[in-house]
CSV table of C-alpha atoms and ligand atoms in Angstrom, one decimal:
chain,number,residue,atom,x,y,z
A,246,MET,CA,97.1,117.4,82.3
A,247,THR,CA,94.0,116.2,84.1
A,248,SER,CA,91.8,113.5,82.6
A,249,GLU,CA,88.6,115.0,84.1
A,250,PHE,CA,85.8,115.8,81.5
A,251,ALA,CA,86.1,119.6,81.3
A,252,LEU,CA,83.1,121.9,80.7
A,253,LEU,CA,81.7,123.1,77.3
A,254,TYR,CA,80.3,126.7,77.5
A,255,VAL,CA,78.0,128.2,74.9
A,256,VAL,CA,78.7,131.9,74.9
A,257,PRO,CA,76.7,134.6,73.0
A,258,THR,CA,78.7,137.6,71.7
A,259,PRO,CA,77.6,141.1,70.8
A,260,LEU,CA,75.4,141.8,67.8
A,261,GLY,CA,77.3,145.0,67.1
A,262,ASN,CA,77.8,147.0,70.3
A,263,LEU,CA,80.9,145.5,72.2
A,264,ASN,CA,79.5,146.7,75.5
A,265,ASP,CA,76.8,144.1,75.2
A,266,ILE,CA,79.1,141.3,76.3
A,267,SER,CA,78.1,140.2,79.8
A,268,ASP,CA,80.5,140.0,82.7
A,269,ARG,CA,79.9,136.3,82.9
A,270,ALA,CA,80.5,135.8,79.1
A,271,ARG,CA,83.7,137.8,79.5
A,272,SER,CA,85.0,135.8,82.4
A,273,VAL,CA,84.2,132.5,80.7
A,274,LEU,CA,86.0,133.5,77.5
A,275,CYS,CA,89.0,134.6,79.6
A,276,GLU,CA,89.1,131.4,81.7
A,277,VAL,CA,88.6,128.7,79.1
A,278,VAL,CA,91.6,127.0,77.4
A,279,TRP,CA,89.9,126.9,74.0
A,280,VAL,CA,87.4,129.1,72.1
A,281,ALA,CA,85.8,127.3,69.1
A,282,ALA,CA,84.8,130.1,66.8
A,283,GLU,CA,82.7,130.3,63.6
A,284,ASP,CA,85.3,132.5,62.1
A,285,THR,CA,88.6,132.7,64.0
A,286,ARG,CA,89.8,135.9,62.2
A,287,HIS,CA,86.4,137.6,63.0
A,288,SER,CA,86.5,136.7,66.7
A,289,ALA,CA,90.2,137.3,67.4
A,290,PRO,CA,89.7,141.1,67.9
A,291,LEU,CA,86.8,140.5,70.3
A,292,LEU,CA,89.0,138.1,72.4
A,293,LYS,CA,91.8,140.7,72.4
A,294,TYR,CA,89.3,143.4,73.4
A,295,ILE,CA,88.2,141.5,76.5
A,296,GLY,CA,91.8,140.4,77.3
A,297,SER,CA,91.2,136.6,76.6
A,298,ARG,CA,94.3,134.6,75.8
A,299,ALA,CA,92.3,131.4,75.0
A,300,ARG,CA,93.5,129.4,72.0
A,301,LEU,CA,91.2,129.6,68.9
A,302,MET,CA,89.9,126.7,66.9
A,303,ALA,CA,87.5,126.9,63.9
A,304,ALA,CA,84.0,125.5,64.2
A,305,HIS,CA,81.9,126.5,61.3
A,306,GLN,CA,79.0,125.2,59.2
A,307,HIS,CA,81.4,123.2,56.9
A,308,ASN,CA,83.6,121.5,59.5
A,309,GLU,CA,81.1,121.1,62.4
A,310,HIS,CA,81.5,117.3,62.6
A,311,ALA,CA,85.3,117.4,62.6
A,312,ALA,CA,85.2,120.4,65.0
A,313,ALA,CA,82.9,118.4,67.4
A,314,GLU,CA,85.4,115.6,67.5
A,315,GLN,CA,88.2,118.1,68.2
A,316,VAL,CA,86.1,119.8,71.0
A,317,LEU,CA,85.3,116.5,72.6
A,318,ALA,CA,89.0,115.4,72.5
A,319,ARG,CA,90.0,118.7,74.2
A,320,LEU,CA,87.3,118.3,76.9
A,321,LEU,CA,88.3,114.7,77.6
A,322,ALA,CA,91.8,115.9,78.0
A,323,GLY,CA,90.6,118.2,80.7
A,324,GLU,CA,90.7,121.5,78.7
A,325,SER,CA,87.6,123.7,78.8
A,326,VAL,CA,86.1,125.0,75.6
A,327,ALA,CA,83.7,127.9,74.8
A,328,VAL,CA,81.7,127.9,71.5
A,329,ILE,CA,81.0,131.3,70.0
A,330,SER,CA,79.6,132.4,66.6
A,331,ASP,CA,80.3,135.6,64.7
A,332,ALA,CA,77.5,137.5,66.5
A,333,GLY,CA,74.7,136.6,68.9
A,334,THR,CA,73.9,133.1,70.3
A,335,PRO,CA,75.5,130.0,68.9
A,336,GLY,CA,73.0,127.4,67.7
A,337,ILE,CA,70.4,130.1,66.7
A,338,SER,CA,70.7,130.2,62.9
A,339,ASP,CA,74.4,129.6,63.6
A,340,PRO,CA,76.7,126.6,64.1
A,341,GLY,CA,76.9,125.1,67.5
A,342,ALA,CA,74.0,122.7,67.9
A,343,TYR,CA,76.0,119.7,66.5
A,344,ILE,CA,78.9,120.3,68.9
A,345,VAL,CA,76.5,120.6,71.8
A,346,ALA,CA,74.7,117.4,70.9
A,347,HIS,CA,78.0,115.5,70.4
A,348,VAL,CA,79.4,116.5,73.7
A,349,ARG,CA,76.2,115.8,75.6
A,350,ALA,CA,75.8,112.4,73.9
A,351,ALA,CA,79.3,111.6,75.1
A,352,GLY,CA,78.3,112.4,78.7
A,353,GLY,CA,79.8,115.9,78.8
A,354,LYS,CA,78.3,118.9,80.6
A,355,VAL,CA,77.2,121.9,78.6
A,356,ILE,CA,76.8,125.3,80.3
A,357,PRO,CA,74.7,127.9,78.4
A,358,ILE,CA,75.5,131.6,79.1
A,359,PRO,CA,72.6,133.9,78.3
A,360,GLY,CA,73.2,136.9,76.1
A,361,PRO,CA,72.6,138.7,72.8
A,362,CYS,CA,70.3,137.2,70.2
A,363,ALA,CA,68.9,139.3,67.3
A,364,ALA,CA,65.4,137.6,67.5
A,365,ALA,CA,64.9,138.3,71.2
A,366,THR,CA,66.3,141.9,70.9
A,367,ALA,CA,64.0,142.7,68.0
A,368,LEU,CA,61.0,141.2,69.8
A,369,SER,CA,61.7,143.2,72.9
A,370,ALA,CA,61.1,146.4,71.0
A,371,ALA,CA,58.5,145.2,68.5
A,372,GLY,CA,55.5,146.1,70.7
A,373,LEU,CA,53.2,143.5,69.1
A,374,LYS,CA,50.1,142.3,70.9
A,375,ASP,CA,50.9,138.6,70.2
A,376,GLU,CA,51.8,136.7,73.4
A,377,ARG,CA,53.3,133.8,71.4
A,378,TRP,CA,55.8,133.9,68.7
A,379,LEU,CA,57.5,131.5,66.3
A,380,PHE,CA,61.2,131.8,65.4
A,381,TYR,CA,61.5,130.9,61.8
A,382,GLY,CA,65.1,132.1,61.0
A,383,PHE,CA,66.0,132.3,57.4
A,384,LEU,CA,63.4,131.7,54.7
A,385,PRO,CA,64.5,129.8,51.5
A,386,ALA,CA,66.4,131.9,49.1
A,387,LYS,CA,64.2,131.1,46.0
A,388,SER,CA,60.8,132.8,45.8
A,389,GLY,CA,58.8,129.6,44.9
A,390,GLN,CA,60.2,127.7,47.9
A,391,ARG,CA,59.9,130.8,50.1
A,392,GLN,CA,56.2,131.2,49.3
A,393,LYS,CA,55.6,127.5,50.0
A,394,ALA,CA,57.4,127.8,53.3
A,395,LEU,CA,55.3,130.8,54.2
A,396,ALA,CA,52.1,129.0,53.3
A,397,GLU,CA,52.9,126.5,56.0
A,398,VAL,CA,52.9,129.2,58.7
A,399,ALA,CA,50.4,131.7,57.1
A,400,THR,CA,47.5,131.0,59.4
A,401,LEU,CA,49.3,130.3,62.7
A,402,PRO,CA,48.2,132.5,65.6
A,403,TYR,CA,51.8,133.5,66.5
A,404,ALA,CA,54.0,136.4,65.6
A,405,LEU,CA,56.5,135.1,63.0
A,406,VAL,CA,60.2,136.0,63.4
A,407,PHE,CA,62.5,135.9,60.3
A,408,TYR,CA,66.1,136.6,59.7
A,409,GLU,CA,67.0,138.2,56.4
A,410,ALA,CA,70.0,139.3,54.5
A,411,PRO,CA,70.0,142.8,52.9
A,412,HIS,CA,70.2,141.6,49.3
A,413,ARG,CA,67.0,139.6,49.8
A,414,VAL,CA,65.0,141.9,52.0
A,415,LEU,CA,62.8,143.4,49.2
A,416,GLU,CA,61.8,140.1,47.6
A,417,SER,CA,61.2,138.5,50.9
A,418,VAL,CA,59.0,141.4,52.1
A,419,ALA,CA,57.0,141.1,48.7
A,420,ASP,CA,56.4,137.4,49.4
A,421,LEU,CA,55.5,138.1,53.0
A,422,SER,CA,52.9,140.5,52.0
A,423,ALA,CA,51.5,138.4,49.1
A,424,THR,CA,51.4,135.2,51.2
A,425,LEU,CA,50.5,136.4,54.7
A,426,GLY,CA,48.2,139.3,53.8
A,427,ALA,CA,48.9,143.0,53.4
A,428,LYS,CA,47.1,144.1,56.6
A,429,ARG,CA,49.3,142.2,59.1
A,430,THR,CA,51.8,144.4,60.9
A,431,LEU,CA,55.5,144.1,59.9
A,432,VAL,CA,58.2,145.2,62.3
A,433,ILE,CA,61.5,145.9,60.6
A,434,ALA,CA,64.4,145.7,63.1
A,435,ARG,CA,67.5,146.7,61.3
A,436,GLU,CA,71.1,147.1,62.5
A,437,LEU,CA,70.2,146.4,66.1
A,438,THR,CA,72.6,147.8,68.7
A,439,LYS,CA,74.6,149.6,65.9
A,440,GLN,CA,74.8,153.2,64.8
A,441,PHE,CA,72.0,153.1,62.3
A,442,GLU,CA,69.6,150.9,64.4
A,443,THR,CA,66.1,151.3,63.0
A,444,ILE,CA,62.9,149.8,64.4
A,445,HIS,CA,59.8,150.6,62.2
A,446,SER,CA,56.3,149.1,62.3
A,447,LEU,CA,53.9,149.3,59.4
A,448,PRO,CA,51.2,147.3,57.5
A,449,LEU,CA,52.9,144.6,55.4
A,450,GLY,CA,51.2,146.0,52.3
A,451,GLU,CA,53.1,149.3,52.8
A,452,ALA,CA,56.5,147.9,53.5
A,453,LEU,CA,57.9,147.7,50.0
A,454,GLU,CA,57.2,151.3,49.4
A,455,TRP,CA,58.8,152.3,52.7
A,456,LEU,CA,61.9,150.3,52.0
A,457,THR,CA,62.4,151.6,48.5
A,458,ALA,CA,61.8,155.2,49.5
A,459,ASP,CA,65.4,155.4,50.8
A,460,ALA,CA,68.2,153.0,49.8
A,461,MET,CA,69.7,153.2,53.3
A,462,ARG,CA,66.6,151.4,54.6
A,463,GLN,CA,67.6,148.2,52.7
A,464,LYS,CA,71.2,148.1,54.1
A,465,GLY,CA,72.5,146.1,57.1
A,466,GLU,CA,71.2,143.2,59.0
A,467,PHE,CA,67.4,142.5,59.4
A,468,VAL,CA,65.0,140.9,61.7
A,469,LEU,CA,61.5,140.9,60.2
A,470,ILE,CA,58.6,140.2,62.6
A,471,VAL,CA,55.0,139.7,61.3
A,472,SER,CA,52.1,139.9,63.7
A,473,GLY,CA,50.3,136.6,64.1
A,474,ALA,CA,47.1,135.6,62.3
A,475,ALA,CA,45.5,135.8,65.8
A,476,ALA,CA,46.2,139.5,66.1
A,477,ALA,CA,43.8,140.0,63.1
A,478,GLY,CA,41.1,138.7,65.4
A,479,ASN,CA,40.6,135.2,64.0
A,480,ASP,CA,42.6,133.0,66.4
A,481,GLY,CA,43.2,130.2,63.9
A,482,GLU,CA,39.5,130.3,63.0
A,483,GLY,CA,40.4,130.9,59.3
A,484,GLU,CA,42.4,127.6,59.2
A,485,ARG,CA,39.6,125.7,61.0
A,486,ILE,CA,36.9,126.9,58.6
A,487,LEU,CA,39.2,126.3,55.6
A,488,LYS,CA,39.8,122.7,56.6
A,489,LEU,CA,36.0,122.1,57.0
A,490,LEU,CA,35.4,123.6,53.5
A,491,LEU,CA,38.2,121.6,51.9
A,492,ALA,CA,36.8,118.4,53.6
A,493,GLU,CA,33.6,119.1,51.7
A,494,ASP,CA,35.6,119.0,48.5
A,495,LEU,CA,35.2,122.7,47.6
A,496,PRO,CA,37.8,123.9,45.1
A,497,VAL,CA,40.8,125.5,46.8
A,498,LYS,CA,40.1,129.0,45.5
A,499,GLN,CA,36.4,128.9,46.6
A,500,ALA,CA,37.3,127.4,50.0
A,501,ALA,CA,39.8,130.2,50.6
A,502,LYS,CA,37.4,132.9,49.5
A,503,LEU,CA,34.6,131.7,51.7
A,504,ALA,CA,36.9,131.1,54.8
A,505,ALA,CA,38.2,134.6,54.3
A,506,ALA,CA,34.7,136.1,54.1
A,507,ILE,CA,33.6,134.2,57.2
A,508,THR,CA,36.6,134.8,59.4
A,509,GLY,CA,38.3,138.0,58.1
A,510,THR,CA,41.6,136.1,57.6
A,511,SER,CA,43.6,137.2,54.5
A,512,LYS,CA,42.3,135.4,51.4
A,513,ASN,CA,45.9,135.1,50.0
A,514,ALA,CA,47.1,133.5,53.3
A,515,LEU,CA,44.2,131.0,53.2
A,516,TYR,CA,44.7,130.3,49.5
A,517,ALA,CA,48.4,129.6,50.1
A,518,ARG,CA,47.6,127.5,53.1
A,519,ALA,CA,44.9,125.5,51.2
A,520,LEU,CA,47.4,124.7,48.5
A,521,ALA,CA,49.9,123.5,51.1
A,522,LEU,CA,47.3,121.4,52.8
A,523,LYS,CA,46.2,119.8,49.4
A,524,GLU,CA,49.8,118.9,48.6
A,525,ARG,CA,50.3,116.8,51.7
B,251,SAM,N1,73.1,133.6,66.2
B,251,SAM,C1,72.6,135.0,65.9
B,251,SAM,C2,71.6,135.4,66.9
B,251,SAM,O1,71.6,134.9,68.0
B,251,SAM,O2,70.7,136.3,66.6
B,251,SAM,C3,72.0,135.0,64.4
B,251,SAM,C4,73.1,134.6,63.4
B,251,SAM,S1,72.4,134.6,61.8
B,251,SAM,C5,73.7,133.9,60.9
B,251,SAM,C6,72.6,136.3,61.3
B,251,SAM,C7,71.3,137.0,61.1
B,251,SAM,O3,70.8,137.5,62.3
B,251,SAM,C8,71.4,138.2,60.2
B,251,SAM,O4,71.2,137.9,58.8
B,251,SAM,C9,70.2,139.0,60.7
B,251,SAM,O5,69.0,138.5,60.1
B,251,SAM,C10,70.2,138.7,62.2
B,251,SAM,N2,71.0,139.7,62.9
B,251,SAM,C11,72.3,139.6,63.4
B,251,SAM,N3,72.7,140.7,63.9
B,251,SAM,C12,71.7,141.6,63.7
B,251,SAM,C13,71.6,143.0,64.0
B,251,SAM,N4,72.6,143.7,64.6
B,251,SAM,N5,70.4,143.6,63.7
B,251,SAM,C14,69.5,143.0,63.0
B,251,SAM,N6,69.5,141.6,62.7
B,251,SAM,C15,70.7,141.0,63.1
């Protein structure tokens, strides 16, 4: 056994279609000694499919600190490790970041392999005008906290990218519409790379009706992308005017109403934003 500090690889895996694994990801997973997987039972068939005989260790949300120690020990013993998650890129709404930080802090080298990511895949087919986007990931599960979280981003001039689970998609879409404004475009990217892949764009205010018109539309995995406040033509102007009016001690409701009338930004979005600003 060599005592050289071995390499840690971060390896994305397919979102659904097994052919999406890259040649480089495949060879890394076949060459490393260890694969640290979010769910070893889930990943074993993928490793078998590509012919990897790497040894598996568990590295999930609940053991990430212990797993990081284990990964570091293996690397220090000269054994290379690849981190993978159940699907897509580790560290993106998935475990992996702590292990990476731990290894880099100890002086180890981390090699990222580019590959599948649901957010990037959805964005590539969203066709929105926004040049900039913000990756939010999962919103809070409870409606009150979700609306508060949305108020923080309601007036940003960036497309907003959310991950959502099927059992929460209806309530989240209802809150997106109420908080961000019914006129903004929503892109629903569902079951990407899988048999029932669906990519559908519509105004946020029409999304609930569309989703409930067919129960199949609520099934599977979702990326939800909302066009930025800038795409509505106000370029953060709504937020600027809102802040000016609040600074003049106008009541929240009136400030939101006036800022909406002046700039064309959604009144609901500005109201939610004004409440968030007042709470600081
Ligand atoms: N690390 C992954 C990535 O790089 O995209 C994301 C992992 S996160 C735990 C899982 C979420 O990603 C799902 O709830 C869904 O929002 C999104 N997602 C994963 N696979 C997807 C797919 N095939 N189609 C649409 N969304 C997907």
